[in-house]
């Protein structure tokens, strides 16, 4: 039961944009209860996702998980993101690094390169969020989300 509550809290509460102190104070008892109930101490990083319209969304993730897990499939701020749930089948978790950050985290597999070649709005610093493990050095990282995404599984 504790694991279910832990997962729900992490996915819902910690991935919700908290934009002002009033909202933050409403959520703080739930967030603190979640942290108190965690079975093990986990290292968290904060990543900022910037959409093409300039809006930024702060998300928290556990070191060792992937960037794609920071945005759950039901997140209304990122409709269509991560549709394959991290099995590298759709490219809907496409993110764009800054040039300097890309150099730090550019370990692409050949399959990831091939998948990125088929995406829309691919850049030299594009990656798939499902293939990037969160590291402590990523705390404060800013990633851009392309304006259009392409699901490679769609036949249309």
Coordinates of C-alpha atoms in Angstrom, one line a residue:
X1 CA 0.0 0.0 0.0
X2 CA 2.8 2.4 0.9
X3 CA 4.4 1.9 -2.6
X4 CA 1.0 2.7 -4.3
X5 CA 0.6 5.9 -2.3
X6 CA 4.3 6.7 -2.9
X7 CA 3.8 6.3 -6.7
X8 CA 0.6 8.3 -6.8
X9 CA 2.0 11.2 -4.8
X10 CA 5.2 11.3 -6.9
X11 CA 3.3 11.2 -10.2
X12 CA 0.5 13.6 -9.2
X13 CA 1.9 16.0 -6.6
X14 CA 5.6 16.4 -7.5
X15 CA 4.8 16.7 -11.2
X16 CA 2.2 19.4 -10.7
X17 CA 3.4 23.0 -11.5
X18 CA 3.4 25.0 -8.3
X19 CA 3.3 28.6 -9.4
X20 CA 2.8 30.6 -6.3
X21 CA 3.3 30.5 -2.5
X22 CA -0.5 30.0 -1.8
X23 CA -0.6 26.9 -4.1
X24 CA 2.6 25.7 -2.6
X25 CA 1.3 26.0 0.9
X26 CA -1.8 24.0 0.0
X27 CA 0.4 21.1 -1.3
X28 CA 3.2 21.2 1.3
X29 CA 1.4 18.9 3.8
X30 CA 1.0 16.3 1.1
X31 CA 4.5 16.6 -0.2
X32 CA 6.0 16.5 3.3
X33 CA 3.9 13.4 4.1
X34 CA 5.1 11.7 1.0
X35 CA 8.7 12.5 1.8
X36 CA 8.2 11.2 5.4
X37 CA 6.7 8.0 4.1
X38 CA 9.3 7.2 1.5
X39 CA 10.8 3.8 2.1
X40 CA 14.3 4.9 1.2
X41 CA 16.1 8.2 0.8
X42 CA 16.2 9.1 -2.8
X43 CA 18.1 11.8 -4.5
X44 CA 15.8 14.2 -6.5
X45 CA 16.7 16.5 -9.3
X46 CA 14.6 19.4 -10.7
X47 CA 14.3 19.8 -14.4
X48 CA 12.7 22.7 -16.2
X49 CA 10.7 21.9 -19.4
X50 CA 10.2 24.8 -21.8
X51 CA 7.5 24.6 -24.4
X52 CA 7.8 26.3 -27.7
X53 CA 5.4 29.1 -26.5
X54 CA 7.9 30.0 -23.8
X55 CA 6.0 28.6 -20.8
X56 CA 8.2 26.7 -18.4
X57 CA 7.2 23.8 -16.2
X58 CA 9.2 22.6 -13.2
X59 CA 9.3 18.8 -12.6
X60 CA 11.1 16.7 -10.1
X61 CA 12.5 13.3 -10.8
X62 CA 14.5 10.6 -9.0
X63 CA 18.1 10.1 -9.9
X64 CA 18.4 6.9 -11.9
X65 CA 15.0 7.2 -13.5
X66 CA 14.6 8.7 -17.0
X67 CA 13.6 12.2 -18.1
X68 CA 10.5 10.7 -19.7
X69 CA 9.2 9.5 -16.3
X70 CA 9.1 13.1 -15.1
X71 CA 6.0 13.8 -17.3
X72 CA 3.3 11.2 -16.7
X73 CA 1.0 10.3 -19.7
X74 CA -2.0 12.1 -18.2
X75 CA -0.2 15.4 -17.7
X76 CA -2.4 18.1 -19.3
X77 CA 0.5 20.4 -19.8
X78 CA 2.2 17.9 -22.1
X79 CA -0.5 16.2 -24.1
X80 CA 0.9 13.3 -26.2
X81 CA 4.2 13.2 -24.5
X82 CA 5.8 9.8 -23.8
X83 CA 3.0 7.7 -25.3
X84 CA 5.0 4.4 -25.4
X85 CA 5.8 4.6 -21.7
X86 CA 9.6 4.6 -22.2
X87 CA 10.2 1.7 -24.5
X88 CA 11.7 3.8 -27.4
X89 CA 8.9 3.0 -29.8
X90 CA 7.3 6.4 -30.6
X91 CA 9.7 9.4 -30.2
X92 CA 7.0 11.4 -28.4
X93 CA 9.4 12.1 -25.5
X94 CA 11.7 14.1 -27.8
X95 CA 13.5 16.8 -25.9
X96 CA 16.1 19.4 -27.0
X97 CA 19.2 20.2 -24.9
X98 CA 21.2 23.4 -25.0
X99 CA 24.5 22.9 -26.9
X100 CA 26.6 22.9 -23.7
X101 CA 24.3 20.5 -21.8
X102 CA 24.2 18.2 -24.8
X103 CA 27.9 17.7 -24.7
X104 CA 27.6 16.5 -21.1
X105 CA 24.8 14.0 -21.8
X106 CA 25.2 12.9 -25.4
X107 CA 25.5 9.1 -25.2
X108 CA 23.2 8.2 -28.0
X109 CA 22.6 4.6 -29.1
X110 CA 22.4 3.9 -32.9
X111 CA 18.7 3.0 -32.5
X112 CA 18.0 6.4 -30.8
X113 CA 19.8 8.2 -33.6
X114 CA 17.7 6.4 -36.2
X115 CA 14.5 7.2 -34.3
X116 CA 15.5 10.9 -34.0
X117 CA 16.1 11.0 -37.8
X118 CA 12.4 10.3 -38.3
X119 CA 11.1 12.9 -35.8
X120 CA 9.7 16.4 -36.6
X121 CA 11.8 19.4 -35.6
X122 CA 14.9 17.3 -34.8
X123 CA 18.0 19.4 -34.0
X124 CA 21.7 18.6 -33.4
X125 CA 21.0 18.5 -29.7
X126 CA 17.8 16.4 -29.7
X127 CA 17.5 13.3 -27.5
X128 CA 14.7 10.9 -26.5
X129 CA 13.7 11.5 -22.9
X130 CA 13.1 7.7 -22.3
X131 CA 16.8 7.1 -23.0
X132 CA 18.3 9.7 -20.6
X133 CA 18.9 8.6 -17.1
X134 CA 18.6 11.4 -14.5
X135 CA 21.9 12.3 -12.9
X136 CA 22.6 14.6 -9.9
X137 CA 24.4 17.0 -12.4
X138 CA 21.1 17.5 -14.2
X139 CA 19.6 19.5 -11.3
X140 CA 18.3 22.8 -12.7
X141 CA 18.6 21.6 -16.3
X142 CA 16.4 23.3 -18.9
X143 CA 15.1 21.2 -21.7
X144 CA 13.0 22.4 -24.6
X145 CA 10.0 20.5 -25.8
X146 CA 9.4 20.8 -29.6
X147 CA 6.2 22.4 -30.8
X148 CA 5.2 19.3 -32.8
X149 CA 5.7 15.6 -31.9
X150 CA 5.5 12.6 -34.1
X151 CA 4.4 9.1 -32.9
X152 CA 6.3 6.6 -35.1
X153 CA 3.6 4.1 -34.3
X154 CA 0.9 6.1 -36.1
X155 CA 0.3 4.8 -39.6
X156 CA -1.1 8.1 -40.8

